Coordinates of C-alpha atoms and ligand atoms in Angstrom, one line a residue:
M1 CA 0.0 -0.4 0.1
A2 CA 1.0 3.6 -1.1
Q3 CA 2.5 5.8 2.0
F4 CA 0.2 8.5 0.5
D5 CA -3.3 8.9 -1.3
T6 CA -2.3 11.6 -3.5
V7 CA 0.8 13.7 -3.9
I8 CA 0.5 16.8 -5.6
R9 CA 4.3 17.7 -6.8
G10 CA 6.6 20.7 -8.5
G11 CA 3.7 23.8 -7.7
T12 CA 4.1 26.5 -5.6
V13 CA 2.0 26.3 -3.0
V14 CA 0.6 29.8 -1.5
T15 CA -1.4 30.5 2.0
A16 CA -2.6 33.7 2.9
G17 CA 1.0 34.8 4.4
D18 CA 3.6 32.7 2.3
R19 CA 4.6 31.5 -1.3
I20 CA 6.6 27.9 -1.3
A21 CA 7.7 25.6 -4.0
C22 CA 7.0 22.1 -1.9
D23 CA 5.0 18.6 -2.5
V24 CA 1.6 18.6 -1.0
A25 CA 0.9 15.1 0.6
I26 CA -2.6 14.2 1.4
S27 CA -4.2 11.0 2.7
G28 CA -7.8 10.6 4.0
G29 CA -8.6 13.5 3.0
R30 CA -6.4 15.8 4.4
V31 CA -3.2 17.5 4.0
I32 CA -0.7 15.6 5.7
A33 CA 3.0 16.9 4.7
L34 CA 4.4 19.5 3.1
G35 CA 8.0 18.8 1.8
T36 CA 10.0 17.5 -1.0
G37 CA 10.8 14.1 -2.6
F38 CA 7.3 12.4 -1.6
S39 CA 6.8 9.9 -4.1
D40 CA 5.1 7.0 -2.7
A41 CA 1.5 7.9 -3.2
A42 CA -1.6 6.3 -5.3
E43 CA -1.9 9.2 -7.5
I44 CA 0.8 12.0 -8.2
I45 CA -0.7 15.0 -9.6
D46 CA 1.9 17.3 -11.7
A47 CA 1.8 21.1 -10.8
T48 CA 4.9 22.1 -12.4
G49 CA 4.7 25.8 -13.3
K50 CA 1.3 26.0 -11.8
W51 CA 0.0 27.8 -8.0
V52 CA -1.6 25.4 -5.6
L53 CA -3.7 27.3 -3.8
P54 CA -6.4 26.8 -1.3
G55 CA -9.9 25.9 -2.8
G56 CA -11.9 29.1 -2.8
V57 CA -14.4 29.9 0.4
D58 CA -17.3 31.9 -1.4
A59 CA -19.1 33.4 2.0
H60 CA -21.9 34.7 0.0
V61 CA -24.0 32.6 -2.5
H62 CA -27.8 32.3 -2.9
L63 CA -28.9 29.2 -4.0
S64 CA -32.5 27.4 -3.9
Q65 CA -33.9 30.7 -2.2
P66 CA -37.9 31.4 -2.4
S67 CA -37.6 34.3 -4.2
G68 CA -41.3 35.4 -4.4
E69 CA -44.7 34.5 -6.1
G70 CA -43.9 33.2 -10.1
I71 CA -40.0 33.7 -9.9
V72 CA -37.7 30.7 -9.6
M73 CA -33.5 30.9 -8.8
A74 CA -31.7 29.1 -11.4
D75 CA -29.6 27.5 -9.2
D76 CA -30.1 24.5 -6.7
F77 CA -27.1 22.7 -4.5
E78 CA -26.3 20.6 -7.7
T79 CA -26.0 23.5 -10.0
G80 CA -24.8 26.0 -8.1
T81 CA -21.6 23.7 -6.1
R82 CA -21.4 22.5 -9.9
S83 CA -19.8 26.0 -11.1
A84 CA -18.4 26.7 -8.0
A85 CA -16.1 23.4 -8.4
L86 CA -15.4 24.5 -11.8
G87 CA -14.3 28.0 -11.0
G88 CA -11.9 26.7 -8.0
T89 CA -13.9 27.0 -4.7
T90 CA -14.5 24.1 -2.9
T91 CA -16.7 25.4 0.1
V92 CA -19.5 28.1 -0.4
M93 CA -21.8 29.7 2.3
P94 CA -25.8 29.7 1.1
F95 CA -28.1 31.7 3.4
C96 CA -31.0 30.0 4.7
L97 CA -34.1 32.2 4.5
Q98 CA -36.8 32.1 7.2
E99 CA -40.2 33.4 5.6
K100 CA -42.2 35.6 7.6
G101 CA -44.2 33.5 10.2
Q102 CA -41.8 30.5 9.6
S103 CA -39.5 29.1 12.4
L104 CA -35.7 28.8 11.8
R105 CA -35.5 25.0 13.0
A106 CA -38.6 24.5 9.8
A107 CA -36.5 26.8 7.5
L108 CA -33.4 24.7 8.0
T109 CA -34.7 21.5 7.6
A110 CA -36.1 22.4 4.5
Y111 CA -33.0 23.8 3.2
H112 CA -31.1 20.7 4.3
A113 CA -33.4 18.7 2.5
K114 CA -32.8 20.7 -0.7
A115 CA -29.2 20.3 0.0
A116 CA -28.7 16.3 1.0
G117 CA -26.9 14.6 -1.5
A118 CA -26.5 17.1 -4.1
C119 CA -23.3 19.0 -3.7
H120 CA -20.2 18.9 -5.4
V121 CA -18.9 21.2 -2.4
D122 CA -18.6 21.8 0.8
V123 CA -21.6 24.3 2.1
S124 CA -21.9 25.8 5.1
F125 CA -25.6 27.9 5.9
H126 CA -25.9 31.3 7.0
L127 CA -29.2 32.3 8.7
I128 CA -31.0 35.2 7.0
I129 CA -33.9 36.4 9.8
S130 CA -36.6 38.0 8.1
D131 CA -39.2 37.7 11.1
P132 CA -37.3 38.6 14.9
T133 CA -40.1 37.5 16.9
D134 CA -39.5 36.7 20.3
Q135 CA -39.4 33.1 20.1
V136 CA -36.6 33.5 17.1
L137 CA -34.5 35.4 19.5
G138 CA -35.2 34.0 22.9
Q139 CA -35.2 30.4 21.7
E140 CA -34.0 29.5 18.4
L141 CA -31.2 31.5 17.5
P142 CA -29.2 31.1 20.7
A143 CA -30.0 27.6 20.4
L144 CA -28.7 27.3 16.3
V145 CA -25.5 29.2 17.2
E146 CA -24.3 26.6 19.6
D147 CA -25.2 24.1 16.8
G148 CA -23.0 26.2 14.6
Y149 CA -25.0 28.2 12.3
T150 CA -22.8 31.1 13.3
S151 CA -23.7 34.0 11.3
F152 CA -26.8 35.5 10.1
K153 CA -27.6 38.2 7.6
I154 CA -30.2 40.5 8.2
F155 CA -31.6 43.2 5.4
M156 CA -32.1 47.0 5.4
T157 CA -34.3 46.7 2.6
Y158 CA -36.3 44.3 0.5
E159 CA -40.2 43.6 1.2
G160 CA -41.1 41.1 3.5
L161 CA -37.3 41.3 4.4
A162 CA -36.4 44.4 5.6
L163 CA -36.1 45.0 9.5
N164 CA -36.5 48.3 11.2
D165 CA -33.7 49.8 13.0
R166 CA -35.4 48.3 16.6
E167 CA -35.7 44.8 14.9
I168 CA -32.3 45.5 14.0
L169 CA -30.7 46.4 17.4
D170 CA -32.8 42.9 19.0
V171 CA -31.1 40.6 16.1
M172 CA -27.9 42.2 17.5
A173 CA -28.3 41.8 21.1
V174 CA -28.7 38.1 20.4
A175 CA -25.5 38.1 18.5
R176 CA -23.9 40.1 21.1
E177 CA -25.4 37.1 23.8
T178 CA -24.4 34.6 21.9
G179 CA -21.1 34.9 20.1
A180 CA -22.6 35.4 16.6
L181 CA -21.5 37.2 13.7
V182 CA -24.4 39.5 11.9
M183 CA -23.8 40.5 8.4
V184 CA -25.8 43.3 7.3
H185 CA -27.8 44.6 3.8
A186 CA -27.6 48.0 3.8
E187 CA -30.1 50.2 1.7
N188 CA -32.1 52.7 2.9
Y189 CA -35.3 50.6 2.4
D190 CA -38.3 54.2 2.7
A191 CA -35.5 56.0 -0.1
I192 CA -35.7 53.3 -2.5
R193 CA -39.5 52.7 -2.1
F194 CA -39.4 56.7 -2.5
M195 CA -37.2 56.8 -5.6
T196 CA -39.0 53.8 -7.3
E197 CA -42.5 55.7 -6.9
Q198 CA -40.9 59.0 -8.5
L199 CA -39.1 57.1 -11.6
E200 CA -42.3 55.1 -11.8
K201 CA -44.5 58.2 -11.9
A202 CA -42.4 59.8 -14.5
G203 CA -42.4 56.5 -17.0
R204 CA -38.8 55.2 -16.2
T205 CA -39.5 52.1 -15.7
A206 CA -36.7 50.3 -17.6
P207 CA -34.0 48.2 -16.2
R208 CA -31.5 51.1 -16.0
F209 CA -33.9 52.5 -13.5
H210 CA -33.2 50.0 -10.9
A211 CA -29.9 51.6 -10.5
T212 CA -31.6 55.3 -10.2
S213 CA -33.6 54.0 -7.7
R214 CA -30.8 53.1 -5.1
P215 CA -28.1 56.0 -5.3
V216 CA -25.0 55.5 -3.5
A217 CA -26.8 57.5 -0.7
V218 CA -29.2 55.3 0.0
E219 CA -26.1 52.6 0.8
R220 CA -24.0 55.1 2.7
E221 CA -26.9 56.2 4.9
A222 CA -27.7 52.7 6.0
T223 CA -24.0 51.2 6.2
H224 CA -23.6 54.2 8.4
R225 CA -26.8 53.4 10.4
A226 CA -25.6 49.6 10.6
I227 CA -22.1 50.8 11.9
S228 CA -23.9 53.1 14.8
L229 CA -26.4 50.4 15.3
A230 CA -23.8 47.8 15.9
E231 CA -21.9 50.4 17.9
V232 CA -24.7 51.0 20.4
V233 CA -25.1 46.8 21.0
D234 CA -21.6 46.8 20.8
V235 CA -21.7 44.1 18.6
P236 CA -19.3 42.9 15.6
V237 CA -20.8 43.5 12.0
M238 CA -20.3 42.3 8.3
I239 CA -21.1 44.8 5.8
V240 CA -21.8 42.9 3.1
H241 CA -21.7 43.6 -0.8
V242 CA -20.1 47.0 -0.2
S243 CA -20.4 48.7 -4.2
N244 CA -18.5 52.2 -4.0
R245 CA -16.3 54.8 -2.1
E246 CA -18.7 56.5 0.0
A247 CA -20.2 53.2 1.7
M248 CA -16.4 51.9 1.9
E249 CA -15.6 55.4 4.0
Q250 CA -17.7 54.5 6.3
I251 CA -16.2 51.3 7.3
R252 CA -12.5 53.1 7.3
W253 CA -14.0 55.3 9.2
A254 CA -15.7 52.9 12.0
Q255 CA -12.3 50.7 11.6
Q256 CA -10.3 53.4 12.4
K257 CA -12.2 54.5 15.1
G258 CA -11.9 51.2 16.8
L259 CA -14.9 49.2 16.0
T260 CA -14.9 45.5 15.2
V261 CA -16.5 46.6 11.7
L262 CA -16.0 44.3 8.7
G263 CA -16.8 44.4 5.0
E264 CA -17.1 42.4 1.8
T265 CA -17.2 43.3 -1.7
C266 CA -18.2 41.3 -4.6
T267 CA -17.3 40.8 -8.5
Q268 CA -19.8 43.0 -9.7
Y269 CA -18.1 45.7 -8.2
L270 CA -15.1 45.4 -9.7
V271 CA -16.1 45.1 -13.4
L272 CA -19.7 46.0 -14.2
T273 CA -20.8 49.4 -14.3
E274 CA -24.0 51.1 -14.4
Q275 CA -24.0 51.1 -17.8
D276 CA -24.5 47.2 -18.1
L277 CA -27.8 48.1 -17.0
D278 CA -29.0 50.1 -20.2
G279 CA -28.7 47.2 -22.5
L280 CA -31.2 47.0 -25.6
G281 CA -35.0 46.1 -24.6
M282 CA -34.5 43.7 -21.3
E283 CA -31.0 43.0 -21.6
G284 CA -30.1 45.0 -18.8
T285 CA -32.1 42.9 -16.2
K286 CA -28.8 40.8 -16.5
Y287 CA -27.3 43.1 -14.6
V288 CA -30.1 44.0 -12.4
C289 CA -28.9 43.2 -8.5
S290 CA -28.7 45.2 -5.3
P291 CA -26.5 47.1 -4.7
P292 CA -26.5 48.0 -8.2
P293 CA -23.1 48.4 -10.0
R294 CA -21.7 52.3 -10.0
D295 CA -19.2 53.6 -12.0
V296 CA -15.3 53.4 -13.2
A297 CA -14.6 55.5 -9.9
S298 CA -16.6 52.9 -7.4
Q299 CA -14.5 50.1 -8.8
E300 CA -11.2 51.8 -8.4
A301 CA -12.8 52.2 -4.7
C302 CA -13.5 48.7 -4.3
W303 CA -9.8 47.7 -5.6
E304 CA -8.7 49.8 -2.8
G305 CA -10.9 48.2 -0.1
L306 CA -9.4 44.6 -1.0
R307 CA -5.9 46.2 -1.4
T308 CA -5.8 47.6 1.6
G309 CA -7.9 46.0 4.4
V310 CA -10.9 47.7 4.8
F311 CA -12.3 44.7 2.8
N312 CA -11.5 41.5 4.3
I313 CA -13.3 39.0 2.1
F314 CA -14.4 38.9 -1.5
S315 CA -17.6 36.7 -2.4
S316 CA -19.9 36.7 -5.4
D317 CA -23.3 37.4 -4.0
H318 CA -24.3 34.6 -6.4
C319 CA -28.0 34.9 -6.6
A320 CA -28.8 33.3 -10.5
F321 CA -32.2 34.0 -12.0
R322 CA -32.5 32.7 -15.7
Y323 CA -32.3 35.4 -18.0
D324 CA -34.7 34.1 -20.9
D325 CA -37.7 32.6 -18.4
P326 CA -40.9 34.3 -16.8
Q327 CA -39.9 32.8 -13.9
G328 CA -36.7 34.6 -14.1
K329 CA -35.5 38.2 -15.6
L330 CA -38.3 38.3 -18.2
T331 CA -40.9 37.8 -15.8
P332 CA -44.0 39.7 -17.1
K333 CA -44.2 42.1 -14.4
G334 CA -40.6 43.0 -14.7
R335 CA -41.7 44.2 -18.1
T336 CA -43.8 46.8 -16.4
S337 CA -41.0 48.3 -14.5
F338 CA -37.6 47.6 -13.0
R339 CA -39.2 47.0 -9.7
W340 CA -40.6 43.8 -10.5
V341 CA -37.2 42.1 -12.2
P342 CA -35.6 39.9 -9.4
N343 CA -32.4 40.9 -7.6
G344 CA -29.2 39.2 -8.2
I345 CA -26.8 37.9 -10.5
P346 CA -24.6 34.5 -11.1
G347 CA -20.9 34.6 -10.5
V348 CA -19.7 31.9 -7.8
G349 CA -18.1 30.3 -11.1
A350 CA -16.2 33.4 -12.3
R351 CA -15.5 35.1 -9.1
L352 CA -12.2 33.6 -8.3
P353 CA -10.8 33.8 -12.2
I354 CA -11.9 37.2 -12.8
L355 CA -10.0 38.2 -9.5
F356 CA -7.2 35.9 -10.3
S357 CA -7.0 37.9 -13.6
E358 CA -7.9 41.4 -12.9
G359 CA -6.4 41.4 -9.9
V360 CA -3.1 39.3 -9.6
M361 CA -2.5 39.1 -13.1
T362 CA -2.2 42.9 -13.5
G363 CA -0.4 43.4 -10.2
R364 CA -3.6 45.0 -8.8
I365 CA -3.0 42.3 -5.3
D366 CA 0.0 40.1 -4.4
I367 CA -1.2 36.2 -4.7
E368 CA -1.2 35.6 -1.0
R369 CA -3.7 38.5 -0.8
F370 CA -5.4 37.0 -3.2
V371 CA -5.8 33.8 -1.2
A372 CA -6.4 35.7 1.6
L373 CA -9.7 37.5 0.4
T374 CA -11.0 34.4 -1.4
A375 CA -10.2 31.7 1.1
A376 CA -8.5 32.4 4.7
N377 CA -10.4 35.2 5.4
P378 CA -13.8 33.4 4.4
A379 CA -12.5 30.9 6.6
K380 CA -11.3 32.5 9.3
T381 CA -14.4 35.4 9.4
Y382 CA -17.2 32.6 9.9
G383 CA -15.1 29.7 11.6
L384 CA -14.0 27.6 9.2
Y385 CA -10.8 28.3 9.7
P386 CA -7.9 26.0 9.5
R387 CA -10.5 23.2 8.5
K388 CA -10.4 25.2 5.1
G389 CA -9.0 28.1 3.8
T390 CA -5.5 27.0 4.2
I391 CA -2.7 24.1 2.7
A392 CA -1.7 23.0 6.3
V393 CA -0.6 20.1 7.9
G394 CA -4.7 19.2 9.3
S395 CA -6.5 21.1 7.0
D396 CA -8.7 19.1 4.8
A397 CA -7.5 19.1 0.9
D398 CA -9.4 21.3 -0.5
I399 CA -7.0 22.7 -3.4
A400 CA -7.2 24.2 -6.6
I401 CA -4.1 24.2 -8.8
W402 CA -3.9 27.2 -10.9
D403 CA -2.5 27.8 -14.6
P404 CA -1.5 31.6 -14.5
T405 CA -0.6 31.1 -17.7
R406 CA -3.9 29.9 -19.3
K407 CA -5.7 32.6 -21.5
L408 CA -9.5 32.2 -22.5
T409 CA -12.9 34.3 -23.1
L410 CA -15.0 33.5 -20.4
T411 CA -18.5 32.1 -21.5
H412 CA -21.2 30.4 -19.9
D413 CA -20.6 27.2 -20.4
M414 CA -16.9 27.4 -18.7
V415 CA -19.2 28.2 -15.4
R416 CA -22.5 25.6 -16.0
D417 CA -24.3 27.4 -13.5
G418 CA -28.2 26.8 -13.7
A419 CA -28.7 30.2 -15.2
D420 CA -28.4 31.1 -19.2
Y421 CA -26.0 33.3 -19.0
T422 CA -23.0 35.0 -17.5
P423 CA -22.6 38.6 -16.6
Y424 CA -19.1 38.2 -17.8
E425 CA -19.3 36.8 -21.2
G426 CA -16.7 37.2 -23.7
R427 CA -14.4 38.7 -20.8
Q428 CA -10.6 38.1 -21.5
I429 CA -9.2 35.9 -18.7
T430 CA -5.3 35.3 -17.6
G431 CA -5.5 32.3 -15.7
W432 CA -7.7 29.1 -14.5
P433 CA -7.9 26.4 -12.2
V434 CA -7.4 23.5 -13.8
L435 CA -7.7 21.3 -11.1
T436 CA -10.2 21.1 -8.1
M437 CA -10.0 18.9 -4.9
V438 CA -12.2 18.7 -2.0
R439 CA -11.5 16.4 0.9
G440 CA -8.5 14.8 -1.2
R441 CA -11.0 14.1 -4.3
T442 CA -10.5 15.6 -7.5
I443 CA -13.6 17.1 -8.5
V444 CA -12.9 19.1 -11.8
R445 CA -9.9 18.6 -14.2
D446 CA -8.9 20.4 -17.2
G447 CA -12.2 22.5 -16.5
A448 CA -14.5 19.3 -16.8
L449 CA -16.4 18.2 -13.4
V450 CA -15.1 14.5 -12.7
G451 CA -16.9 14.1 -9.4
E452 CA -19.9 12.9 -8.5
K453 CA -23.0 15.0 -6.4
G454 CA -23.2 14.0 -2.7
H455 CA -19.6 14.5 -2.0
G456 CA -20.2 18.2 -0.6
L457 CA -20.8 18.3 3.3
H458 CA -22.9 20.3 5.2
L459 CA -20.1 22.1 8.1
A460 CA -21.1 23.6 11.3
R461 CA -19.1 26.3 12.3
A462 CA -17.4 27.6 15.7
R463 CA -17.8 31.3 16.4
S464 CA -16.1 34.1 14.3
P465 CA -13.0 35.5 16.1
Y466 CA -14.0 38.6 15.6
A467 CA -17.6 38.1 17.3
K468 CA -18.1 38.9 20.9
T469 CA -17.6 35.5 22.7
P470 CA -20.2 35.4 25.7
E471 CA -17.2 34.7 28.0
A472 CA -15.6 37.6 26.4
K473 CA -19.1 39.6 27.7
T474 CA -19.1 38.8 30.8
S475 CA -15.6 39.5 31.6
A476 CA -15.6 42.9 29.8
Ligands
URP1 O1 -29.1 41.5 -5.8 C1 -29.0 40.9 -4.9 N1 -27.6 41.2 -4.2 N2 -29.3 40.0 -4.8 C2 -29.0 38.8 -3.7 C3 -29.5 39.2 -2.6 C4 -28.9 39.9 -1.5 O2 -29.4 40.7 -1.2 O3 -27.7 39.4 -1.5
ZN2 ZN1 -27.9 41.7 0.4
ZN3 ZN1 -26.9 38.0 -1.4

């Protein structure tokens, strides 16, 4: 019997802190040695000239989420995790949405049933709290945090999801008590409703007015308010999917003040702009997401946030709807106004190649920062590190081997999610993950899926190191 199950030989292994030419020895789904000269293995993978990176951790993904009457998400757990794998991501963190009147446990039971046996990569659920009843706040959430659901998202906008300030404070207080991390979608709901009504009255209903209805001030104000509410409760907070400088500056300001405020930005804010919503006919709906993509100066601000550490996480916010589909972007009501176009765009498969190409290959960030933003930091922030997010002895052998010389044109059939388009179609990409491995099993080789669905597992998580632990609270 061979000493190791697999050896990845001859590549450059990169973590968030280092790059080193060495081999990786894997057995039982874990990394068991780093070094040179390993040869006694059942399988040898030649990584000469390649970068051997931790598989990506995408901390912001929506799969099989209820999306309103007549609207169906394009991705279930099978297709969404397939696309993740093809793009070099080995763990995704989708949201389990609590619908109004529903218990969190019931929402989780239904969500687990959808994921069971379907996943190609590992998954771990965040919760979305839409109905913070006494039962939810007093009983369910504390028990679920103990069970490893250690982060929850709240919304400051969207019909049926938006919490008012008092509700936000209540949820944050539970996070303070239990040591959970709150993620906030920061946009001012009333301002968006006001803008939407004004635009509709003026007959401005085309997809591009989605962006007009949600100007930067709407996001900046809500970001500042979320930070202030978190300060009142004395709890850390993660501001997700930040799209522009003014919102980014709120986070920077809070960080400089000593508050534990974390930030995330996403692919769309680096490479898309508001102009993309201005396509022929309904084409602009392909880019409708919230917050909307802004302008080139906002893209630069997001790059700055990634470089300087204001943002510690880079995610996809993958939330796919088919384009040519009445249950997707071309819902009949969406033709009457942008208000009804489902919000969200695909990106779980394109996230890493775009950041690699636009970030690492252009010199905007180095490869260690790439690993930090896309794997190590999300794993750390959400309680999965060092099992995930690094290549170290004892870590899961979740690995993506990248060919930095591969040049290609991105098309939807390369990312293979459940949508019928990618918003990044036609982009020139340099660098591609030629092999993806989850817990020691190769699931993608040379752009082809070779793994079986069902290999991916759900992971319970530890508390975030950023969260206030119940112990810290009592000793403070
Ligand atoms: O438009 C977006 N971002 N849709 C996904 C849901 C969310 O707000 O993250
Ligand atoms: Zn959101
Ligand atoms: Zn989202």
